[in-house]
Amino acid sequence: MCGIAGIVSFGGAPASVDDLHAMCGSMVHRGPDDYGFHVEAQAALGMRRLSIIDLDTGRQPVSNEDGSVWVVFNGEIYNYRELRRRLESQGHRFSTASDTETIVHLYEEYGPDLVEHLRGMFALAVWDRGRRALLLARDRFGIKPLYYTVHEGKLIFASELKAILQVPGVPRDLSWPAVGHVFTFLSTPPAESIVAGIRKLEPAHRLAASQERGLLVERYWRLRFEPDYRLKEEEFAVRLRELLRESVALHMVSDVPVGAFLSGGIDSSSVVAAMAGVSGEPVKTFSIGFPDQDFDELRHARMVARRFGTDHHEMVLEPDAVPLIEDLAWYLDEPFGDSSALPTYMVSRLAAEHVTVVLSGDGGDEVFAGYDRYVIESRERALRFLPLPARRALGLASRLMPDGMRGRNFLRHISLDGARRYLDAATLFPPEQMRRLLRRGAWAQVEREDPLRGRLALLDGAGGHWLSALQTLDMASYLPLDILTKVDRMSMAHSIEARVPLLDHKLVEFAATVPPELRLRAGRRKHIFKEAMKGVLPAEIIDRPKRGFAAPLGRWFRGHLGSYVRDLLLSDRCRRRGILDTSYIGTLLERHDRGRDLDLHLWTLISFELWCRRFLDQPPARAAGAEARRVPPRAASPGARA
């Protein structure tokens, strides 16, 4: 686990060592244990290392035997031992015991197709000196991040957006389509960052770049939901238990202490159960609670901890969270509207006191159909029979009602057609509200592109059963853009590695063969997974209602944090920037104070405003301040292994 960065020159000035140092210096939290780089005239690769496997010899960058191929890598390859044995039988010689070195030799054998052999989470870069070519690749589900841009003849890449912004001259203008996406879906789009011109490599994609062929981005893997009706329900359940146990065992391979996040939900509880089954000592588990019992899940987490005899640790999060909220702007790297980032940050802080690696239950809702919105859609599908004139009349009626009037959003919602109606339920600010939220000039930029366009295309192209189409959408959008972004950034903020065994691609590919009728049965979410966990988990855990991992921000915003929110969002600084309409924000605050639950809207606005202050209004310090000084950078001569 680490943060990676690099600069490759394709016709521009030589790669800069100073720029590479600054990039890595902004990501010390991703790798506080070590620092290394490889520099030659055309390419500079760097990394910050969090030591997990092969603590003594696993330093990066790593090269092949003659130094013609170099790699920097963020993540873990869980089948690296199997790959190493195969490569050694083919004549490759290894000088480390790390999983990173397998990537170098796989590249020698398979070129860009090496990614198809990897089982794990990864963002990697391979520099081929002989071919003067760069390969970037990201894991199948987007567990690990990777940003890139082309600037003055150079391709610049890094694990974090802020690292690229360390390079002098890289523009830091807002991407207006990304702004619209943030206020619609709480995050930036799949392939764009909040900064115009800086892109994300999407999950299951690789990028090949060379001076001769230019830049090519292509998908290397695609999940397909193809039900297998030959197996019986019990056979699916048994196989899922086996694959979960296998995945958890692989994800526990580490040379440093391993623990688990435990919410008391079925996903994290199943991971802990599997860990207890393969571990020779008590599993360390970590939970966050709240004084507000409507949001507290500690009782269920304790039940699971007792059941499996874990070494359990927990923390109650109080509403005095202003310093935490402002820290998040730096670590989240982009505006981010999911308020569960806050408890995730705190449970990561708790875990970091005891372990370096944690397993989480993320991904289970997407893989096994666990969201309430799937149940709602199963009911609302009857609306597809509503005649078009009737839907138009309902839509017109909603537009005639005052903004904020109860019932207005419901009429607008049921007036929409199937795909837009489903997406509307996940929309934060619909267009008519966003028009009021943004100042005239900002809205003129944002309205040029429909934020729903990409997701509508995904749904149109998914085909098959409607539930499979919705899961395909969520695995391509909500999972990498929200869930996995949150877990990666908040765990790395405390220099711990979060692993997600429910997203092992072998397990997910099998789960995609489960018929939709067994994933969602008569309104029962995750039916097949719950059947698989019968007898393993307490019945109360399996059948408990779903609860999100959220903080009681709405109540905090009406109480202890109320003045902070108003001072931030109604400030002259916010108004002068000319993006947000502070008068409309004042209206939202009044509605919230009167009892409307607008905490997610306010949190997204807070996140956007804090990001603008940290990164847009003034550039971050070149050396990233105290962050870069936590571990002094190590030096290496050009071309030498660091």
XYZ file of C-alpha atoms in Angstrom:
642
model
C 0.000 0.000 0.000
C 1.320 3.413 -0.886
C 0.840 6.576 -2.862
C 2.341 6.565 -6.340
C 3.250 9.423 -8.660
C 5.060 9.927 -11.920
C 5.939 12.251 -14.764
C 6.685 10.948 -18.249
C 7.833 13.347 -20.952
C 6.613 12.788 -24.489
C 8.342 15.592 -26.331
C 8.345 18.168 -23.541
C 11.089 19.129 -21.107
C 12.710 16.316 -19.087
C 10.834 15.008 -16.060
C 11.549 17.054 -12.937
C 12.907 15.441 -9.772
C 11.788 18.435 -7.728
C 8.230 18.094 -9.000
C 8.258 14.398 -8.170
C 9.450 15.131 -4.618
C 6.650 17.671 -4.156
C 4.047 15.236 -5.486
C 5.116 12.490 -3.118
C 5.456 14.988 -0.278
C 1.745 15.762 -0.470
C 0.896 12.070 0.091
C 2.966 11.163 3.147
C -0.177 9.911 4.876
C -0.502 7.222 2.183
C 2.986 5.954 2.900
C 4.732 7.099 6.073
C 7.246 4.220 6.198
C 9.435 4.799 3.161
C 10.062 6.874 0.062
C 11.650 5.927 -3.232
C 12.006 7.102 -6.798
C 13.477 6.233 -10.157
C 14.472 9.044 -12.501
C 15.807 9.056 -16.034
C 15.626 11.677 -18.779
C 12.136 10.831 -19.993
C 10.486 9.346 -16.914
C 10.333 9.912 -13.172
C 8.482 7.472 -10.914
C 7.979 7.966 -7.187
C 6.122 6.481 -4.252
C 5.394 6.736 -0.542
C 5.279 3.324 1.086
C 3.100 1.872 3.802
C 4.919 -1.389 4.554
C 2.535 -4.368 4.563
C 4.265 -7.294 2.813
C 8.021 -7.969 2.600
C 8.942 -5.297 5.101
C 12.695 -5.593 4.483
C 13.124 -5.839 0.703
C 9.777 -4.678 -0.687
C 10.833 -1.114 -1.457
C 9.711 0.589 -4.658
C 10.188 1.420 -7.490
C 11.026 -2.144 -8.553
C 12.646 -3.159 -11.836
C 13.342 -6.306 -13.810
C 16.814 -7.842 -13.943
C 18.337 -5.418 -16.453
C 16.514 -2.270 -15.325
C 14.561 -1.868 -18.570
C 11.132 -2.126 -16.910
C 10.143 -0.224 -13.756
C 6.974 -0.285 -11.684
C 5.326 1.689 -8.886
C 2.242 0.136 -7.378
C -0.465 0.939 -4.851
C -2.529 -1.931 -3.448
C -2.193 -5.636 -2.822
C -2.031 -8.630 -5.176
C -3.560 -11.536 -3.290
C -2.491 -14.256 -5.731
C 1.109 -13.040 -5.989
C 2.590 -16.245 -4.569
C 0.866 -18.336 -7.203
C 1.967 -15.888 -9.905
C 5.531 -15.900 -8.610
C 5.773 -19.703 -8.784
C 4.500 -19.649 -12.363
C 6.921 -16.886 -13.398
C 9.901 -18.584 -11.758
C 9.077 -21.748 -13.687
C 9.246 -19.622 -16.839
C 12.771 -18.474 -15.961
C 12.174 -15.151 -14.208
C 14.461 -14.271 -11.298
C 13.178 -12.380 -8.257
C 15.217 -10.201 -5.915
C 12.429 -9.399 -3.398
C 9.601 -11.273 -1.695
C 7.052 -8.567 -2.521
C 3.874 -8.751 -4.572
C 5.064 -5.688 -6.516
C 7.828 -7.553 -8.287
C 5.364 -10.003 -9.838
C 3.943 -7.089 -11.839
C 7.311 -6.396 -13.482
C 7.734 -9.967 -14.678
C 4.094 -10.311 -15.698
C 4.648 -7.277 -17.913
C 7.632 -8.975 -19.535
C 5.443 -11.986 -20.308
C 2.097 -10.411 -21.185
C 2.589 -6.688 -21.694
C -0.557 -4.637 -20.908
C -2.545 -7.859 -20.537
C -0.770 -8.475 -17.220
C -3.756 -6.928 -15.413
C -5.960 -9.856 -16.385
C -3.802 -12.142 -14.212
C -4.043 -10.020 -11.050
C -6.392 -10.849 -8.185
C -6.477 -7.893 -5.867
C -6.786 -4.133 -5.558
C -4.332 -1.972 -7.422
C -3.350 1.212 -9.170
C -0.071 0.672 -10.994
C 2.332 2.280 -13.408
C 4.861 0.420 -15.565
C 7.570 2.326 -17.422
C 9.071 0.399 -20.356
C 12.362 2.124 -21.150
C 13.016 0.123 -24.313
C 9.644 0.897 -25.875
C 9.460 4.380 -24.327
C 5.977 3.462 -23.194
C 3.945 3.906 -20.013
C 1.180 1.602 -18.776
C -1.297 2.718 -16.104
C -3.963 0.369 -14.771
C -6.634 0.334 -12.079
C -8.323 -2.639 -10.395
C -11.673 -4.003 -11.528
C -13.848 -2.178 -9.008
C -11.857 1.015 -8.413
C -10.726 0.220 -4.882
C -7.521 2.198 -5.382
C -7.528 5.660 -7.044
C -5.484 6.953 -9.967
C -5.538 10.468 -11.479
C -3.710 11.699 -14.579
C -3.337 14.702 -16.863
C -1.344 15.760 -19.923
C 0.480 19.069 -19.443
C 3.153 20.665 -21.644
C 4.063 17.402 -23.355
C 4.139 15.387 -20.133
C 1.789 12.745 -18.782
C 1.510 13.277 -15.027
C -0.174 10.730 -12.765
C -0.701 10.197 -9.039
C -2.822 8.443 -6.444
C -4.293 11.777 -5.391
C -5.452 14.907 -7.163
C -3.553 17.165 -4.779
C -0.272 15.545 -5.851
C -0.794 16.565 -9.474
C -1.609 20.102 -8.337
C 1.901 20.284 -6.865
C 3.355 20.507 -10.391
C 3.884 24.185 -11.307
C 1.704 25.435 -14.134
C -0.939 22.712 -13.977
C -4.225 24.647 -14.318
C -6.622 24.468 -11.392
C -9.824 25.623 -13.063
C -13.103 24.051 -12.020
C -14.594 21.343 -14.197
C -18.182 22.551 -14.503
C -19.578 19.134 -15.488
C -17.952 17.785 -12.315
C -19.545 20.563 -10.250
C -22.949 19.569 -11.600
C -22.212 15.933 -10.830
C -21.247 16.744 -7.228
C -24.496 18.585 -6.533
C -26.473 15.836 -8.247
C -24.809 12.623 -7.035
C -22.506 13.801 -4.178
C -19.270 13.020 -6.042
C -17.345 13.859 -9.192
C -17.920 11.791 -12.393
C -16.260 8.441 -13.152
C -13.611 9.794 -15.529
C -13.320 13.455 -14.475
C -12.025 15.217 -11.391
C -13.236 18.513 -9.980
C -10.289 20.193 -11.777
C -10.685 20.649 -15.524
C -8.194 18.582 -17.494
C -7.264 16.225 -14.650
C -8.944 12.887 -15.205
C -9.482 9.657 -13.292
C -8.601 6.324 -14.778
C -11.853 4.408 -14.430
C -12.116 1.005 -12.720
C -11.219 -1.981 -14.913
C -9.393 0.304 -17.350
C -5.808 0.617 -18.473
C -4.003 3.450 -20.199
C -1.152 2.938 -22.648
C 0.918 5.972 -23.641
C 3.886 6.418 -25.967
C 5.218 9.161 -28.190
C 4.581 7.101 -31.312
C 1.007 5.929 -30.576
C -0.252 8.659 -28.296
C -2.615 7.836 -25.448
C -5.089 4.939 -25.470
C -7.547 4.162 -22.664
C -9.445 0.865 -22.795
C -11.531 -1.407 -20.574
C -9.964 -4.802 -19.785
C -12.753 -6.441 -17.713
C -16.528 -6.238 -17.498
C -18.899 -7.828 -14.984
C -21.920 -9.508 -16.542
C -24.965 -10.648 -14.613
C -25.817 -13.954 -16.265
C -28.101 -16.115 -14.083
C -27.367 -19.829 -13.827
C -30.638 -21.667 -13.291
C -28.971 -25.068 -13.049
C -27.936 -24.606 -9.415
C -30.345 -24.809 -6.514
C -30.624 -22.156 -3.829
C -28.730 -24.215 -1.259
C -25.908 -24.861 -3.739
C -25.526 -21.108 -4.308
C -25.481 -20.511 -0.546
C -22.830 -23.177 0.096
C -20.587 -21.906 -2.696
C -20.887 -18.307 -1.479
C -19.760 -19.355 2.013
C -16.769 -21.155 0.501
C -15.762 -18.192 -1.675
C -16.157 -15.755 1.209
C -13.891 -17.852 3.398
C -11.320 -18.144 0.595
C -11.390 -14.413 -0.128
C -11.070 -13.443 3.533
C -8.124 -15.813 3.985
C -6.357 -14.193 1.003
C -7.115 -10.708 2.286
C -5.612 -11.531 5.682
C -2.146 -12.216 4.241
C 0.069 -9.555 5.802
C 3.344 -9.042 7.646
C 1.683 -6.477 9.943
C -1.338 -6.669 12.309
C -4.784 -7.099 10.705
C -8.212 -6.156 12.085
C -11.734 -5.408 10.832
C -14.320 -2.653 10.787
C -17.482 -3.969 12.465
C -20.789 -2.124 12.152
C -23.038 -4.996 13.193
C -24.572 -5.228 9.724
C -24.577 -8.495 7.805
C -21.656 -7.585 5.518
C -19.049 -6.597 8.095
C -20.306 -9.310 10.467
C -19.872 -11.976 7.769
C -16.314 -10.812 7.121
C -15.521 -10.958 10.854
C -17.074 -14.429 11.096
C -14.871 -15.668 8.247
C -11.803 -14.040 9.806
C -12.495 -15.768 13.115
C -12.714 -19.066 11.260
C -9.255 -18.790 9.710
C -7.388 -16.829 12.396
C -5.441 -18.508 15.153
C -6.018 -15.619 17.575
C -8.860 -13.225 18.400
C -9.713 -10.837 15.591
C -9.336 -7.158 16.443
C -12.589 -5.324 15.617
C -13.423 -1.605 15.593
C -16.767 0.197 15.814
C -18.076 3.762 16.027
C -21.235 4.802 17.860
C -23.181 7.966 18.650
C -24.948 9.290 21.746
C -28.048 9.571 19.538
C -29.608 6.100 19.701
C -31.346 6.535 16.331
C -27.900 6.342 14.716
C -26.050 4.072 17.131
C -25.235 0.490 16.093
C -22.867 -0.476 18.887
C -25.314 -2.957 20.407
C -25.266 -5.092 17.272
C -21.507 -4.774 16.840
C -21.002 -5.968 20.416
C -23.286 -8.933 19.771
C -21.108 -10.051 16.851
C -17.911 -9.371 18.800
C -19.120 -11.602 21.645
C -20.264 -14.307 19.233
C -16.800 -14.626 17.688
C -14.672 -13.676 20.691
C -13.031 -10.678 19.069
C -10.701 -8.169 20.688
C -13.255 -5.390 20.357
C -12.627 -1.623 20.423
C -15.200 1.131 20.072
C -15.593 4.892 20.224
C -18.581 7.201 20.646
C -18.443 10.213 18.334
C -19.587 13.478 19.921
C -20.960 16.446 17.937
C -17.854 18.643 18.451
C -16.626 17.803 14.956
C -15.530 21.138 13.428
C -11.778 20.321 13.353
C -12.545 16.908 11.840
C -14.750 18.361 9.114
C -12.002 20.752 8.047
C -9.391 17.972 8.030
C -11.569 15.938 5.694
C -11.265 18.540 2.924
C -7.539 17.771 2.644
C -7.800 14.007 2.778
C -10.923 13.593 0.614
C -9.082 15.407 -2.203
C -12.330 16.461 -3.935
C -15.765 17.735 -2.872
C -17.630 14.741 -1.432
C -21.241 14.725 -0.269
C -21.429 11.472 1.685
C -21.422 12.432 5.372
C -20.507 8.889 6.415
C -16.944 9.962 5.613
C -16.886 11.448 9.110
C -17.526 8.229 11.121
C -15.321 6.327 8.646
C -12.513 8.776 9.412
C -12.988 8.222 13.138
C -13.194 4.431 13.045
C -10.013 4.472 10.936
C -8.320 6.629 13.569
C -9.376 4.115 16.223
C -8.133 1.144 14.208
C -4.789 2.824 13.492
C -3.976 2.661 17.203
C -3.911 -1.151 16.989
C -3.436 -2.430 13.412
C -2.093 -1.451 9.994
C -4.569 -3.432 7.868
C -8.354 -3.595 8.237
C -10.942 -5.644 6.385
C -14.310 -4.037 5.681
C -17.687 -5.302 4.484
C -18.062 -2.740 1.714
C -19.444 -3.919 -1.620
C -22.025 -6.332 -0.248
C -24.985 -4.096 -1.039
C -23.990 -3.788 -4.695
C -23.038 -7.443 -5.130
C -26.031 -9.025 -3.367
C -28.743 -6.344 -3.912
C -28.868 -4.833 -0.443
C -30.176 -1.322 -1.021
C -33.674 -0.233 -0.078
C -33.925 1.547 -3.431
C -34.095 -1.841 -5.159
C -37.158 -2.724 -3.100
C -38.711 0.672 -3.841
C -38.054 0.249 -7.557
C -39.706 -3.177 -7.515
C -42.872 -1.420 -6.313
C -42.616 1.710 -8.442
C -42.197 -0.281 -11.626
C -45.982 -0.317 -11.798
C -45.718 3.373 -12.738
C -44.416 2.352 -16.152
C -48.043 1.664 -17.073
C -49.042 5.260 -16.260
C -49.968 6.953 -19.559
C -47.583 9.626 -20.835
C -50.210 12.421 -20.759
C -50.918 11.657 -17.103
C -47.219 11.785 -16.241
C -46.861 15.110 -18.036
C -49.815 16.516 -16.114
C -48.251 15.480 -12.811
C -44.963 17.050 -13.825
C -46.695 20.293 -14.736
C -48.544 20.317 -11.414
C -45.273 19.917 -9.536
C -43.721 22.862 -11.382
C -46.649 25.076 -10.436
C -46.128 24.355 -6.732
C -43.761 26.607 -4.717
C -40.204 25.354 -4.220
C -39.984 23.523 -0.902
C -43.712 22.768 -0.685
C -44.443 19.286 0.621
C -45.611 16.900 -2.081
C -43.909 18.822 -4.887
C -40.975 16.437 -5.186
C -43.259 13.395 -5.024
C -45.373 14.574 -7.973
C -42.255 15.415 -9.955
C -40.769 12.016 -9.130
C -43.713 9.896 -10.284
C -44.031 11.980 -13.465
C -40.645 10.746 -14.698
C -40.059 7.717 -16.906
C -38.414 4.548 -15.535
C -34.685 5.259 -15.759
C -34.944 8.943 -14.876
C -37.355 8.122 -12.047
C -34.872 5.678 -10.504
C -32.012 8.156 -10.771
C -34.187 10.936 -9.393
C -34.421 9.077 -6.081
C -30.631 9.384 -5.774
C -30.484 13.018 -6.921
C -29.513 15.649 -4.364
C -30.378 18.891 -6.205
C -32.711 18.440 -9.206
C -32.049 20.897 -12.069
C -34.710 23.403 -10.981
C -33.155 23.554 -7.494
C -29.590 23.630 -8.774
C -30.532 26.591 -10.940
C -31.379 28.470 -7.733
C -28.334 27.167 -5.847
C -25.797 28.372 -8.426
C -25.160 31.942 -9.486
C -26.181 32.795 -13.042
C -22.723 32.430 -14.580
C -22.039 29.136 -12.807
C -25.415 27.718 -13.794
C -24.812 28.718 -17.427
C -21.692 26.528 -17.348
C -23.217 23.598 -15.455
C -26.431 23.293 -17.482
C -24.464 22.546 -20.661
C -24.168 18.908 -19.629
C -26.808 16.665 -18.066
C -25.260 14.895 -15.030
C -27.655 11.991 -15.613
C -26.384 11.311 -19.120
C -23.675 8.813 -18.208
C -25.881 6.831 -15.844
C -28.780 6.771 -18.286
C -26.406 5.338 -20.898
C -25.268 2.674 -18.437
C -28.844 1.636 -17.720
C -29.762 1.624 -21.404
C -26.787 -0.579 -22.226
C -27.099 -2.967 -19.284
C -29.905 -5.106 -20.685
C -31.205 -8.212 -18.943
C -33.264 -8.188 -15.763
C -34.072 -4.758 -14.300
C -32.398 -5.622 -10.963
C -29.197 -6.680 -12.712
C -29.220 -3.392 -14.647
C -29.505 -1.383 -11.428
C -26.714 -3.369 -9.768
C -24.535 -2.884 -12.840
C -25.141 0.855 -12.574
C -24.323 0.995 -8.874
C -21.159 -1.079 -9.282
C -19.953 1.287 -11.999
C -20.904 4.529 -10.258
C -21.972 4.598 -6.607
C -19.514 1.903 -5.505
C -16.259 3.422 -6.852
C -17.270 7.089 -6.687
C -18.745 7.068 -3.196
C -18.244 3.928 -1.102
C -14.708 2.986 -2.147
C -13.543 6.599 -2.388
C -14.668 7.198 1.183
C -13.014 4.059 2.560
C -9.734 4.615 0.718
C -9.351 8.292 1.640
C -10.436 7.963 5.268
C -8.320 4.892 6.013
C -5.279 6.347 4.265
C -5.709 9.569 6.249
C -4.535 7.483 9.218
C -2.016 5.407 7.243
C -3.897 2.124 7.404
C -4.826 -0.153 4.528
C -8.500 -1.072 4.048
C -9.234 -4.285 2.164
C -12.631 -5.346 0.801
C -12.950 -9.142 0.545
C -16.553 -9.001 -0.704
C -15.134 -7.425 -3.876
C -12.774 -10.247 -4.732
C -13.580 -10.564 -8.422
C -13.856 -14.369 -8.268
C -16.533 -14.064 -5.581
C -18.333 -11.273 -7.450
C -18.304 -13.165 -10.753
C -19.968 -16.113 -9.044
C -22.501 -13.866 -7.285
C -23.426 -12.467 -10.719
C -24.657 -15.944 -11.699
C -27.219 -15.964 -8.870
C -30.688 -15.448 -10.419
C -32.200 -12.062 -9.564
C -35.112 -13.826 -7.858
C -32.636 -15.147 -5.275
C -30.954 -11.785 -4.733
C -34.204 -9.926 -4.067
C -37.049 -12.216 -3.017
C -40.475 -10.786 -2.082
C -38.865 -7.576 -0.861
C -36.137 -9.365 1.098
C -32.819 -7.766 0.215
C -29.689 -9.960 -0.099
C -31.832 -13.074 0.145
C -29.158 -15.531 -1.031
C -26.418 -13.979 1.097
C -28.635 -14.093 4.156
C -29.367 -17.754 3.461
C -25.626 -18.387 3.157
C -25.032 -16.811 6.577
C -27.741 -18.787 8.385
C -26.184 -20.704 11.252
C -23.052 -18.556 10.993
C -24.412 -15.216 12.234
C -27.058 -14.574 14.887
C -30.556 -14.370 13.388
C -30.938 -10.855 14.785
C -27.992 -9.696 12.676
C -29.218 -11.402 9.509
C -32.774 -10.075 9.693
C -32.216 -6.604 11.169
C -33.354 -3.609 9.084
C -30.671 -1.952 6.988
C -29.065 1.190 8.425
C -26.568 3.428 6.734
C -23.280 4.370 8.371
C -24.298 7.985 8.979
C -23.742 10.590 11.667
C -26.676 12.582 13.128
C -25.556 15.697 11.280
C -29.059 17.045 10.834
C -29.469 17.409 14.589
C -25.927 18.675 14.989
C -26.561 21.346 12.323
C -29.626 22.510 14.283
C -27.609 22.565 17.470
C -23.911 22.636 18.252
C -22.710 23.052 14.645
C -25.394 25.495 13.533
C -23.326 28.663 13.847
C -20.353 27.040 12.103
C -22.454 26.042 9.110
C -23.967 29.514 8.779
C -20.644 31.299 9.180
C -19.080 29.101 6.490
C -21.827 28.987 3.859
C -23.100 32.560 4.240
C -19.632 34.123 4.403
C -18.446 36.959 2.191
C -15.703 34.663 0.959
C -18.262 32.167 -0.334
C -20.393 34.935 -1.888
C -17.456 36.691 -3.583
C -16.334 33.518 -5.303
C -19.457 33.834 -7.442
C -20.434 30.157 -7.620
C -23.047 29.587 -4.909
C -26.079 31.776 -4.280
C -25.828 32.479 -0.560
C -29.413 33.786 -0.421
C -30.730 30.393 -1.542
C -28.397 28.671 0.914
C -29.973 30.851 3.606
C -33.378 29.531 2.514
C -32.120 25.956 2.814
C -30.780 26.655 6.296
C -34.134 28.071 7.384
C -35.984 25.035 6.051
C -33.568 22.748 7.840
C -34.020 24.638 11.106
C -37.792 24.248 10.738
C -37.445 20.467 10.596
C -36.791 19.565 6.951
C -33.956 17.020 6.792
C -31.491 18.771 4.504
C -28.344 17.584 6.274
C -26.993 15.888 3.139
C -27.523 19.063 1.100
C -25.734 21.148 3.713
C -22.906 18.632 4.106
C -22.292 18.671 0.342
C -22.229 22.460 0.339
C -19.807 22.453 3.277
C -17.540 19.973 1.513
C -17.557 22.040 -1.684
C -16.861 25.297 0.129
C -14.008 23.816 2.168
C -12.480 22.277 -0.966
C -12.615 25.636 -2.739
C -10.904 27.333 0.185
C -8.185 24.674 0.395
C -7.421 24.121 -3.273
C -9.118 26.687 -5.514
C -8.726 30.020 -3.735
C -5.017 29.561 -3.171
C -2.593 26.782 -4.176
C -1.426 24.420 -1.433
C 2.117 25.014 -0.228
C 4.670 23.464 -2.560
C 6.079 21.168 0.118
C 2.593 20.486 1.574
C 3.643 21.967 4.901
C 4.065 19.776 7.952
C 2.518 16.852 6.098
C 5.610 16.457 3.924
C 7.973 16.680 6.884
C 6.559 13.693 8.759
C 9.171 11.467 7.105
C 12.278 13.000 5.470
C 12.502 11.986 1.801
C 15.220 9.547 0.852
C 17.518 10.458 -2.005
C 18.531 8.264 -4.921
C 20.743 8.858 -7.885
C 19.099 9.055 -11.322
C 18.426 5.581 -12.668
C 19.128 3.938 -9.326
C 16.741 1.721 -7.422
C 15.284 3.428 -4.388
